[in-house]
mmCIF file of N, CA and C in Angstrom:
data_model
loop_
_atom_site.group_PDB
_atom_site.id
_atom_site.type_symbol
_atom_site.label_atom_id
_atom_site.label_comp_id
_atom_site.label_asym_id
_atom_site.label_seq_id
_atom_site.Cartn_x
_atom_site.Cartn_y
_atom_site.Cartn_z
ATOM 1 N N MET F 295 78.808 56.128 -35.664
ATOM 2 C CA MET F 295 78.776 54.698 -35.453
ATOM 3 C C MET F 295 77.969 54.045 -36.575
ATOM 4 N N ILE F 296 78.539 53.039 -37.203
ATOM 5 C CA ILE F 296 77.867 52.309 -38.281
ATOM 6 C C ILE F 296 77.311 51.018 -37.701
ATOM 7 N N CYS F 297 76.012 50.838 -37.827
ATOM 8 C CA CYS F 297 75.368 49.644 -37.293
ATOM 9 C C CYS F 297 74.685 48.871 -38.413
ATOM 10 N N ASN F 298 74.688 47.569 -38.307
ATOM 11 C CA ASN F 298 73.977 46.702 -39.242
ATOM 12 C C ASN F 298 74.272 47.019 -40.699
ATOM 13 N N GLN F 299 75.517 47.205 -41.020
ATOM 14 C CA GLN F 299 75.911 47.494 -42.382
ATOM 15 C C GLN F 299 75.820 46.228 -43.218
ATOM 16 N N LYS F 300 75.179 46.324 -44.399
ATOM 17 C CA LYS F 300 75.078 45.171 -45.292
ATOM 18 C C LYS F 300 76.474 44.765 -45.766
ATOM 19 N N SER F 301 76.617 43.486 -46.049
ATOM 20 C CA SER F 301 77.884 42.993 -46.570
ATOM 21 C C SER F 301 78.076 43.489 -47.998
ATOM 22 N N ALA F 302 79.286 43.941 -48.291
ATOM 23 C CA ALA F 302 79.617 44.424 -49.626
ATOM 24 C C ALA F 302 81.117 44.250 -49.856
ATOM 25 N N LEU F 303 81.459 44.068 -51.113
ATOM 26 C CA LEU F 303 82.863 43.924 -51.513
ATOM 27 C C LEU F 303 83.076 44.610 -52.845
ATOM 28 N N THR F 304 84.125 45.388 -52.932
ATOM 29 C CA THR F 304 84.670 45.807 -54.216
ATOM 30 C C THR F 304 86.143 45.453 -54.177
ATOM 31 N N THR F 305 86.538 44.545 -55.080
ATOM 32 C CA THR F 305 87.921 44.101 -55.154
ATOM 33 C C THR F 305 88.420 44.379 -56.564
ATOM 34 N N VAL F 306 89.676 44.808 -56.678
ATOM 35 C CA VAL F 306 90.190 45.274 -57.961
ATOM 36 C C VAL F 306 91.586 44.737 -58.252
ATOM 37 N N ALA F 307 91.906 44.786 -59.539
ATOM 38 C CA ALA F 307 93.264 44.539 -60.021
ATOM 39 C C ALA F 307 93.504 45.568 -61.117
ATOM 40 N N THR F 308 94.248 46.619 -60.791
ATOM 41 C CA THR F 308 94.494 47.667 -61.785
ATOM 42 C C THR F 308 95.664 47.302 -62.702
ATOM 43 N N ALA F 309 96.662 46.644 -62.165
ATOM 44 C CA ALA F 309 97.816 46.237 -62.972
ATOM 45 C C ALA F 309 97.424 45.098 -63.910
ATOM 46 N N ALA F 310 98.059 45.045 -65.056
ATOM 47 C CA ALA F 310 97.794 43.989 -66.034
ATOM 48 C C ALA F 310 98.250 42.636 -65.486
ATOM 49 N N GLN F 311 97.447 41.613 -65.749
ATOM 50 C CA GLN F 311 97.822 40.244 -65.401
ATOM 51 C C GLN F 311 97.533 39.350 -66.598
ATOM 52 N N THR F 312 98.472 38.467 -66.881
ATOM 53 C CA THR F 312 98.305 37.524 -67.976
ATOM 54 C C THR F 312 97.559 36.314 -67.444
ATOM 55 N N VAL F 313 96.494 35.941 -68.153
ATOM 56 C CA VAL F 313 95.674 34.811 -67.741
ATOM 57 C C VAL F 313 95.627 33.816 -68.890
ATOM 58 N N THR F 314 95.816 32.542 -68.575
ATOM 59 C CA THR F 314 95.726 31.491 -69.589
ATOM 60 C C THR F 314 94.260 31.177 -69.879
ATOM 61 N N ALA F 315 94.012 30.467 -70.963
ATOM 62 C CA ALA F 315 92.656 29.998 -71.247
ATOM 63 C C ALA F 315 92.176 29.166 -70.066
ATOM 64 N N ASN F 316 90.978 29.437 -69.589
ATOM 65 C CA ASN F 316 90.367 28.780 -68.433
ATOM 66 C C ASN F 316 91.044 29.122 -67.114
ATOM 67 N N GLY F 317 91.945 30.119 -67.130
ATOM 68 C CA GLY F 317 92.595 30.566 -65.903
ATOM 69 C C GLY F 317 91.712 31.554 -65.151
ATOM 70 N N PHE F 318 92.022 31.759 -63.878
ATOM 71 C CA PHE F 318 91.220 32.628 -63.025
ATOM 72 C C PHE F 318 91.918 33.962 -62.782
ATOM 73 N N VAL F 319 91.126 35.013 -62.701
ATOM 74 C CA VAL F 319 91.621 36.360 -62.435
ATOM 75 C C VAL F 319 91.835 36.512 -60.932
ATOM 76 N N SER F 320 92.971 37.071 -60.547
ATOM 77 C CA SER F 320 93.210 37.338 -59.121
ATOM 78 C C SER F 320 92.897 38.807 -58.831
ATOM 79 N N PHE F 321 92.484 39.064 -57.609
ATOM 80 C CA PHE F 321 92.092 40.395 -57.179
ATOM 81 C C PHE F 321 92.946 40.778 -55.969
ATOM 82 N N PRO F 322 94.041 41.546 -56.189
ATOM 83 C CA PRO F 322 94.985 41.826 -55.108
ATOM 84 C C PRO F 322 94.542 42.886 -54.101
ATOM 85 N N THR F 323 93.571 43.724 -54.450
ATOM 86 C CA THR F 323 93.214 44.834 -53.567
ATOM 87 C C THR F 323 91.725 44.845 -53.258
ATOM 88 N N ASN F 324 91.370 44.861 -51.977
ATOM 89 C CA ASN F 324 89.987 45.050 -51.565
ATOM 90 C C ASN F 324 89.789 46.530 -51.266
ATOM 91 N N ASN F 325 89.094 47.238 -52.157
ATOM 92 C CA ASN F 325 88.810 48.651 -51.896
ATOM 93 C C ASN F 325 87.767 48.805 -50.796
ATOM 94 N N LEU F 326 86.851 47.839 -50.716
ATOM 95 C CA LEU F 326 85.800 47.866 -49.704
ATOM 96 C C LEU F 326 85.432 46.431 -49.354
ATOM 97 N N LEU F 327 85.367 46.136 -48.067
ATOM 98 C CA LEU F 327 84.905 44.831 -47.604
ATOM 99 C C LEU F 327 84.224 45.056 -46.262
ATOM 100 N N THR F 328 82.871 44.934 -46.266
ATOM 101 C CA THR F 328 82.108 45.176 -45.049
ATOM 102 C C THR F 328 81.223 43.973 -44.745
ATOM 103 N N GLY F 329 80.771 43.888 -43.513
ATOM 104 C CA GLY F 329 79.854 42.832 -43.110
ATOM 105 C C GLY F 329 80.546 41.499 -42.914
ATOM 106 N N VAL F 330 79.719 40.455 -42.714
ATOM 107 C CA VAL F 330 80.252 39.133 -42.403
ATOM 108 C C VAL F 330 79.835 38.060 -43.409
ATOM 109 N N SER F 331 79.043 38.413 -44.411
ATOM 110 C CA SER F 331 78.525 37.416 -45.358
ATOM 111 C C SER F 331 79.411 37.202 -46.567
ATOM 112 N N ILE F 332 80.394 38.065 -46.773
ATOM 113 C CA ILE F 332 81.298 37.977 -47.923
ATOM 114 C C ILE F 332 82.722 37.871 -47.400
ATOM 115 N N LYS F 333 83.476 36.911 -47.927
ATOM 116 C CA LYS F 333 84.875 36.724 -47.534
ATOM 117 C C LYS F 333 85.745 36.776 -48.789
ATOM 118 N N HIS F 334 86.815 37.576 -48.731
ATOM 119 C CA HIS F 334 87.791 37.611 -49.820
ATOM 120 C C HIS F 334 89.150 38.061 -49.283
ATOM 121 N N PRO F 335 90.084 37.115 -49.136
ATOM 122 C CA PRO F 335 91.440 37.525 -48.777
ATOM 123 C C PRO F 335 92.068 38.230 -49.986
ATOM 124 N N ALA F 336 92.607 39.425 -49.785
ATOM 125 C CA ALA F 336 93.232 40.170 -50.875
ATOM 126 C C ALA F 336 94.268 39.296 -51.571
ATOM 127 N N GLY F 337 94.238 39.274 -52.896
ATOM 128 C CA GLY F 337 95.155 38.463 -53.687
ATOM 129 C C GLY F 337 94.574 37.145 -54.130
ATOM 130 N N SER F 338 93.458 36.768 -53.566
ATOM 131 C CA SER F 338 92.821 35.493 -53.891
ATOM 132 C C SER F 338 92.033 35.587 -55.193
ATOM 133 N N THR F 339 91.792 34.439 -55.805
ATOM 134 C CA THR F 339 90.922 34.364 -56.984
ATOM 135 C C THR F 339 89.486 34.056 -56.601
ATOM 136 N N SER F 340 89.224 33.778 -55.324
ATOM 137 C CA SER F 340 87.909 33.304 -54.894
ATOM 138 C C SER F 340 87.236 34.258 -53.911
ATOM 139 N N VAL F 341 85.928 34.460 -54.128
ATOM 140 C CA VAL F 341 85.085 35.228 -53.209
ATOM 141 C C VAL F 341 84.061 34.248 -52.638
ATOM 142 N N ASN F 342 83.940 34.194 -51.320
ATOM 143 C CA ASN F 342 83.028 33.254 -50.676
ATOM 144 C C ASN F 342 81.816 33.978 -50.104
ATOM 145 N N LEU F 343 80.629 33.402 -50.360
ATOM 146 C CA LEU F 343 79.364 33.987 -49.917
ATOM 147 C C LEU F 343 78.590 32.994 -49.067
ATOM 148 N N ILE F 344 77.890 33.510 -48.043
ATOM 149 C CA ILE F 344 76.971 32.677 -47.288
ATOM 150 C C ILE F 344 75.552 33.140 -47.578
ATOM 151 N N GLN F 345 74.583 32.488 -47.029
ATOM 152 C CA GLN F 345 73.162 32.674 -47.301
ATOM 153 C C GLN F 345 72.769 34.115 -47.620
ATOM 154 N N GLY F 346 71.967 34.285 -48.700
ATOM 155 C CA GLY F 346 71.439 35.595 -49.034
ATOM 156 C C GLY F 346 71.236 35.767 -50.529
ATOM 157 N N LEU F 347 70.801 36.969 -50.890
ATOM 158 C CA LEU F 347 70.620 37.378 -52.284
ATOM 159 C C LEU F 347 71.682 38.423 -52.580
ATOM 160 N N TYR F 348 72.458 38.228 -53.652
ATOM 161 C CA TYR F 348 73.596 39.080 -53.960
ATOM 162 C C TYR F 348 73.513 39.636 -55.378
ATOM 163 N N LEU F 349 73.961 40.880 -55.529
ATOM 164 C CA LEU F 349 74.181 41.483 -56.834
ATOM 165 C C LEU F 349 75.680 41.433 -57.096
ATOM 166 N N VAL F 350 76.052 40.843 -58.234
ATOM 167 C CA VAL F 350 77.461 40.704 -58.609
ATOM 168 C C VAL F 350 77.676 41.443 -59.921
ATOM 169 N N THR F 351 78.645 42.370 -59.947
ATOM 170 C CA THR F 351 78.964 43.099 -61.170
ATOM 171 C C THR F 351 80.467 43.007 -61.434
ATOM 172 N N LEU F 352 80.815 42.990 -62.711
ATOM 173 C CA LEU F 352 82.220 42.925 -63.118
ATOM 174 C C LEU F 352 82.441 43.892 -64.265
ATOM 175 N N ASN F 353 83.570 44.579 -64.230
ATOM 176 C CA ASN F 353 83.995 45.451 -65.321
ATOM 177 C C ASN F 353 85.497 45.224 -65.508
ATOM 178 N N ALA F 354 85.932 45.052 -66.773
ATOM 179 C CA ALA F 354 87.348 44.759 -67.008
ATOM 180 C C ALA F 354 87.762 45.181 -68.403
ATOM 181 N N ASP F 355 89.056 45.444 -68.553
ATOM 182 C CA ASP F 355 89.676 45.609 -69.868
ATOM 183 C C ASP F 355 90.374 44.300 -70.185
ATOM 184 N N ILE F 356 90.196 43.836 -71.419
ATOM 185 C CA ILE F 356 90.741 42.539 -71.809
ATOM 186 C C ILE F 356 91.435 42.673 -73.163
ATOM 187 N N THR F 357 92.638 42.114 -73.262
ATOM 188 C CA THR F 357 93.432 42.141 -74.493
ATOM 189 C C THR F 357 93.750 40.702 -74.875
ATOM 190 N N PRO F 358 93.190 40.215 -75.992
ATOM 191 C CA PRO F 358 93.438 38.820 -76.361
ATOM 192 C C PRO F 358 94.873 38.583 -76.827
ATOM 193 N N THR F 359 95.368 37.383 -76.529
ATOM 194 C CA THR F 359 96.679 36.972 -77.004
ATOM 195 C C THR F 359 96.627 36.624 -78.495
ATOM 196 N N ALA F 360 95.495 36.080 -78.938
ATOM 197 C CA ALA F 360 95.294 35.710 -80.346
ATOM 198 C C ALA F 360 93.917 36.211 -80.782
ATOM 199 N N ALA F 361 93.764 36.444 -82.070
ATOM 200 C CA ALA F 361 92.480 36.898 -82.607
ATOM 201 C C ALA F 361 91.409 35.833 -82.355
ATOM 202 N N GLY F 362 90.203 36.292 -82.091
ATOM 203 C CA GLY F 362 89.094 35.375 -81.849
ATOM 204 C C GLY F 362 88.302 35.781 -80.614
ATOM 205 N N ASP F 363 87.428 34.899 -80.189
ATOM 206 C CA ASP F 363 86.587 35.184 -79.029
ATOM 207 C C ASP F 363 87.392 35.102 -77.735
ATOM 208 N N ILE F 364 87.149 36.070 -76.859
ATOM 209 C CA ILE F 364 87.738 36.066 -75.526
ATOM 210 C C ILE F 364 86.717 36.703 -74.595
ATOM 211 N N GLY F 365 86.645 36.192 -73.393
ATOM 212 C CA GLY F 365 85.689 36.749 -72.449
ATOM 213 C C GLY F 365 85.989 36.327 -71.032
ATOM 214 N N LEU F 366 85.121 36.771 -70.142
ATOM 215 C CA LEU F 366 85.203 36.420 -68.735
ATOM 216 C C LEU F 366 83.865 35.848 -68.297
ATOM 217 N N ASN F 367 83.910 34.765 -67.530
ATOM 218 C CA ASN F 367 82.720 34.095 -67.009
ATOM 219 C C ASN F 367 82.770 34.095 -65.496
ATOM 220 N N LEU F 368 81.602 34.187 -64.867
ATOM 221 C CA LEU F 368 81.511 34.011 -63.427
ATOM 222 C C LEU F 368 81.301 32.528 -63.151
ATOM 223 N N ILE F 369 82.143 31.976 -62.310
ATOM 224 C CA ILE F 369 82.086 30.561 -61.949
ATOM 225 C C ILE F 369 81.639 30.461 -60.490
ATOM 226 N N ARG F 370 80.649 29.607 -60.233
ATOM 227 C CA ARG F 370 80.146 29.389 -58.876
ATOM 228 C C ARG F 370 80.342 27.919 -58.526
ATOM 229 N N ASN F 371 81.152 27.667 -57.534
ATOM 230 C CA ASN F 371 81.443 26.298 -57.095
ATOM 231 C C ASN F 371 81.836 25.405 -58.274
ATOM 232 N N GLY F 372 82.658 25.940 -59.183
ATOM 233 C CA GLY F 372 83.178 25.167 -60.301
ATOM 234 C C GLY F 372 82.301 25.112 -61.542
ATOM 235 N N VAL F 373 81.134 25.770 -61.517
ATOM 236 C CA VAL F 373 80.192 25.719 -62.635
ATOM 237 C C VAL F 373 79.903 27.144 -63.109
ATOM 238 N N ALA F 374 79.896 27.350 -64.431
ATOM 239 C CA ALA F 374 79.604 28.670 -64.990
ATOM 240 C C ALA F 374 78.183 29.102 -64.629
ATOM 241 N N VAL F 375 78.029 30.361 -64.243
ATOM 242 C CA VAL F 375 76.721 30.931 -63.917
ATOM 243 C C VAL F 375 76.091 31.397 -65.233
ATOM 244 N N PRO F 376 74.948 30.824 -65.641
ATOM 245 C CA PRO F 376 74.318 31.221 -66.904
ATOM 246 C C PRO F 376 74.025 32.722 -66.934
ATOM 247 N N GLY F 377 74.426 33.369 -68.028
ATOM 248 C CA GLY F 377 74.175 34.795 -68.205
ATOM 249 C C GLY F 377 75.185 35.713 -67.555
ATOM 250 N N ALA F 378 76.062 35.195 -66.713
ATOM 251 C CA ALA F 378 77.076 36.011 -66.050
ATOM 252 C C ALA F 378 78.389 35.870 -66.806
ATOM 253 N N GLU F 379 78.389 36.438 -68.000
ATOM 254 C CA GLU F 379 79.559 36.335 -68.870
ATOM 255 C C GLU F 379 79.573 37.515 -69.828
ATOM 256 N N ALA F 380 80.734 37.816 -70.334
ATOM 257 C CA ALA F 380 80.900 38.851 -71.357
ATOM 258 C C ALA F 380 81.979 38.368 -72.318
ATOM 259 N N THR F 381 81.692 38.449 -73.608
ATOM 260 C CA THR F 381 82.614 37.958 -74.638
ATOM 261 C C THR F 381 82.722 38.975 -75.761
ATOM 262 N N VAL F 382 83.921 39.129 -76.309
ATOM 263 C CA VAL F 382 84.140 39.946 -77.502
ATOM 264 C C VAL F 382 84.919 39.114 -78.511
ATOM 265 N N THR F 383 84.747 39.438 -79.775
ATOM 266 C CA THR F 383 85.588 38.879 -80.821
ATOM 267 C C THR F 383 86.657 39.921 -81.084
ATOM 268 N N GLY F 384 87.881 39.585 -80.688
ATOM 269 C CA GLY F 384 88.934 40.586 -80.680
ATOM 270 C C GLY F 384 90.077 40.297 -81.615
ATOM 271 N N ALA F 385 90.837 41.360 -81.886
ATOM 272 C CA ALA F 385 92.066 41.268 -82.661
ATOM 273 C C ALA F 385 93.243 41.230 -81.692
ATOM 274 N N THR F 386 94.289 40.535 -82.063
ATOM 275 C CA THR F 386 95.476 40.424 -81.223
ATOM 276 C C THR F 386 96.003 41.815 -80.878
ATOM 277 N N GLY F 387 96.217 42.057 -79.591
ATOM 278 C CA GLY F 387 96.808 43.316 -79.146
ATOM 279 C C GLY F 387 95.823 44.444 -78.908
ATOM 280 N N ASP F 388 94.585 44.328 -79.370
ATOM 281 C CA ASP F 388 93.584 45.366 -79.122
ATOM 282 C C ASP F 388 92.941 45.130 -77.754
ATOM 283 N N THR F 389 92.574 46.210 -77.081
ATOM 284 C CA THR F 389 91.969 46.116 -75.756
ATOM 285 C C THR F 389 90.492 46.455 -75.839
ATOM 286 N N TYR F 390 89.689 45.664 -75.127
ATOM 287 C CA TYR F 390 88.233 45.808 -75.131
ATOM 288 C C TYR F 390 87.740 45.896 -73.699
ATOM 289 N N ASN F 391 86.696 46.698 -73.475
ATOM 290 C CA ASN F 391 86.073 46.769 -72.164
ATOM 291 C C ASN F 391 84.865 45.847 -72.155
ATOM 292 N N ILE F 392 84.770 45.010 -71.144
ATOM 293 C CA ILE F 392 83.633 44.101 -71.017
ATOM 294 C C ILE F 392 83.071 44.193 -69.608
ATOM 295 N N SER F 393 81.785 43.851 -69.478
ATOM 296 C CA SER F 393 81.160 43.889 -68.159
ATOM 297 C C SER F 393 79.945 42.972 -68.141
ATOM 298 N N PHE F 394 79.534 42.599 -66.938
ATOM 299 C CA PHE F 394 78.282 41.875 -66.749
ATOM 300 C C PHE F 394 77.777 42.132 -65.337
ATOM 301 N N ALA F 395 76.494 41.837 -65.133
ATOM 302 C CA ALA F 395 75.870 41.925 -63.805
ATOM 303 C C ALA F 395 74.884 40.772 -63.687
ATOM 304 N N THR F 396 74.744 40.241 -62.485
ATOM 305 C CA THR F 396 73.788 39.157 -62.252
ATOM 306 C C THR F 396 73.385 39.137 -60.783
ATOM 307 N N LEU F 397 72.252 38.524 -60.529
ATOM 308 C CA LEU F 397 71.807 38.265 -59.161
ATOM 309 C C LEU F 397 72.050 36.795 -58.837
ATOM 310 N N LEU F 398 72.499 36.525 -57.614
ATOM 311 C CA LEU F 398 72.722 35.153 -57.154
ATOM 312 C C LEU F 398 72.018 34.940 -55.821
ATOM 313 N N ARG F 399 71.378 33.803 -55.671
ATOM 314 C CA ARG F 399 70.791 33.424 -54.385
ATOM 315 C C ARG F 399 71.624 32.288 -53.806
ATOM 316 N N VAL F 400 72.012 32.451 -52.554
ATOM 317 C CA VAL F 400 72.735 31.417 -51.824
ATOM 318 C C VAL F 400 71.794 30.913 -50.735
ATOM 319 N N LEU F 401 71.414 29.654 -50.851
ATOM 320 C CA LEU F 401 70.478 29.052 -49.898
ATOM 321 C C LEU F 401 71.157 28.799 -48.563
ATOM 322 N N PRO F 402 70.369 28.676 -47.491
ATOM 323 C CA PRO F 402 70.970 28.389 -46.186
ATOM 324 C C PRO F 402 71.630 27.005 -46.166
ATOM 325 N N SER F 403 72.667 26.893 -45.395
ATOM 326 C CA SER F 403 73.344 25.606 -45.215
ATOM 327 C C SER F 403 72.818 24.933 -43.951
ATOM 328 N N CYS F 404 73.041 23.632 -43.863
ATOM 329 C CA CYS F 404 72.708 22.892 -42.646
ATOM 330 C C CYS F 404 73.831 21.891 -42.390
ATOM 331 N N CYS F 405 73.646 21.019 -41.428
ATOM 332 C CA CYS F 405 74.731 20.104 -41.045
ATOM 333 C C CYS F 405 75.089 19.099 -42.141
ATOM 334 N N VAL F 406 74.195 18.838 -43.099
ATOM 335 C CA VAL F 406 74.488 17.870 -44.153
ATOM 336 C C VAL F 406 74.656 18.502 -45.535
ATOM 337 N N ILE F 407 74.304 19.784 -45.681
ATOM 338 C CA ILE F 407 74.408 20.452 -46.980
ATOM 339 C C ILE F 407 75.130 21.782 -46.807
ATOM 340 N N ASP F 408 76.218 21.959 -47.560
ATOM 341 C CA ASP F 408 76.953 23.221 -47.563
ATOM 342 C C ASP F 408 76.558 23.981 -48.829
ATOM 343 N N ASN F 409 75.734 25.005 -48.681
ATOM 344 C CA ASN F 409 75.290 25.797 -49.822
ATOM 345 C C ASN F 409 76.126 27.045 -50.045
ATOM 346 N N ASN F 410 77.170 27.260 -49.247
ATOM 347 C CA ASN F 410 78.004 28.442 -49.444
ATOM 348 C C ASN F 410 78.521 28.462 -50.876
ATOM 349 N N ALA F 411 78.697 29.671 -51.402
ATOM 350 C CA ALA F 411 79.123 29.821 -52.795
ATOM 351 C C ALA F 411 80.549 30.356 -52.858
ATOM 352 N N ALA F 412 81.367 29.714 -53.677
ATOM 353 C CA ALA F 412 82.704 30.201 -53.981
ATOM 354 C C ALA F 412 82.672 30.722 -55.409
ATOM 355 N N LEU F 413 82.901 32.035 -55.579
ATOM 356 C CA LEU F 413 82.858 32.656 -56.899
ATOM 357 C C LEU F 413 84.265 32.916 -57.408
ATOM 358 N N GLN F 414 84.451 32.708 -58.727
ATOM 359 C CA GLN F 414 85.707 33.033 -59.394
ATOM 360 C C GLN F 414 85.380 33.617 -60.757
ATOM 361 N N VAL F 415 86.299 34.394 -61.298
ATOM 362 C CA VAL F 415 86.163 34.953 -62.639
ATOM 363 C C VAL F 415 87.171 34.236 -63.525
ATOM 364 N N GLN F 416 86.651 33.584 -64.576
ATOM 365 C CA GLN F 416 87.482 32.745 -65.439
ATOM 366 C C GLN F 416 87.561 33.321 -66.847
ATOM 367 N N ALA F 417 88.767 33.334 -67.410
ATOM 368 C CA ALA F 417 88.976 33.763 -68.798
ATOM 369 C C ALA F 417 88.655 32.606 -69.736
ATOM 370 N N THR F 418 88.008 32.908 -70.860
ATOM 371 C CA THR F 418 87.659 31.864 -71.822
ATOM 372 C C THR F 418 88.786 31.591 -72.810
ATOM 373 N N ALA F 419 89.742 32.519 -72.909
ATOM 374 C CA ALA F 419 90.900 32.358 -73.799
ATOM 375 C C ALA F 419 92.064 33.101 -73.159
ATOM 376 N N ALA F 420 93.262 32.868 -73.651
ATOM 377 C CA ALA F 420 94.450 33.520 -73.107
ATOM 378 C C ALA F 420 94.429 35.006 -73.441
ATOM 379 N N GLY F 421 94.863 35.814 -72.472
ATOM 380 C CA GLY F 421 94.905 37.249 -72.701
ATOM 381 C C GLY F 421 95.449 37.983 -71.498
ATOM 382 N N THR F 422 95.417 39.300 -71.607
ATOM 383 C CA THR F 422 95.839 40.170 -70.525
ATOM 384 C C THR F 422 94.607 40.885 -69.990
ATOM 385 N N ILE F 423 94.434 40.836 -68.689
ATOM 386 C CA ILE F 423 93.302 41.465 -68.013
ATOM 387 C C ILE F 423 93.853 42.631 -67.208
ATOM 388 N N SER F 424 93.202 43.794 -67.310
ATOM 389 C CA SER F 424 93.633 44.948 -66.521
ATOM 390 C C SER F 424 92.415 45.761 -66.108
ATOM 391 N N ASN F 425 92.633 46.630 -65.134
ATOM 392 C CA ASN F 425 91.564 47.510 -64.648
ATOM 393 C C ASN F 425 90.279 46.739 -64.375
ATOM 394 N N VAL F 426 90.401 45.601 -63.711
ATOM 395 C CA VAL F 426 89.239 44.757 -63.431
ATOM 396 C C VAL F 426 88.704 45.075 -62.035
ATOM 397 N N SER F 427 87.382 45.188 -61.962
ATOM 398 C CA SER F 427 86.712 45.471 -60.702
ATOM 399 C C SER F 427 85.542 44.517 -60.541
ATOM 400 N N LEU F 428 85.504 43.832 -59.412
ATOM 401 C CA LEU F 428 84.415 42.924 -59.078
ATOM 402 C C LEU F 428 83.727 43.451 -57.826
ATOM 403 N N SER F 429 82.409 43.693 -57.937
ATOM 404 C CA SER F 429 81.638 44.160 -56.779
ATOM 405 C C SER F 429 80.564 43.137 -56.456
ATOM 406 N N VAL F 430 80.392 42.877 -55.163
ATOM 407 C CA VAL F 430 79.382 41.961 -54.668
ATOM 408 C C VAL F 430 78.661 42.672 -53.525
ATOM 409 N N ILE F 431 77.331 42.778 -53.635
ATOM 410 C CA ILE F 431 76.532 43.447 -52.618
ATOM 411 C C ILE F 431 75.448 42.501 -52.150
ATOM 412 N N LYS F 432 75.353 42.299 -50.842
ATOM 413 C CA LYS F 432 74.283 41.474 -50.290
ATOM 414 C C LYS F 432 73.019 42.322 -50.246
ATOM 415 N N MET F 433 72.010 41.876 -50.990
ATOM 416 C CA MET F 433 70.763 42.622 -51.102
ATOM 417 C C MET F 433 69.789 42.243 -49.986
ATOM 418 N N ALA F 434 69.758 40.979 -49.645
ATOM 419 C CA ALA F 434 68.833 40.481 -48.601
ATOM 420 C C ALA F 434 69.375 39.211 -47.993
#
């Protein structure tokens, strides 16, 4: 019997997906989804978090459509999370592995303030994303 299991999510997209500049990565498969503080319908681009401290990690292969900078950013409620990004200067057709990790605090909500966090992974330039894994663990 598993009791009081912390909320955790690992969601993946192993198949290649083409993403436009400023487009969001979709995650079709939830390998693990436990607890009640993290919500992610398989196939969605958004992960929803309620009150707590979370560790968020991302690992992905990225192939730029054109030479130049390309990367992935973590977006929280429509705003880029400082430091939660990975960028490479790439050549057209070459594949690069990128990753980042960050801690996020989600404050409690009340009847007049909704502090829940909606997270998305956004591409900074057009490219193909594959073998992407996003993990979110509620620490406290």
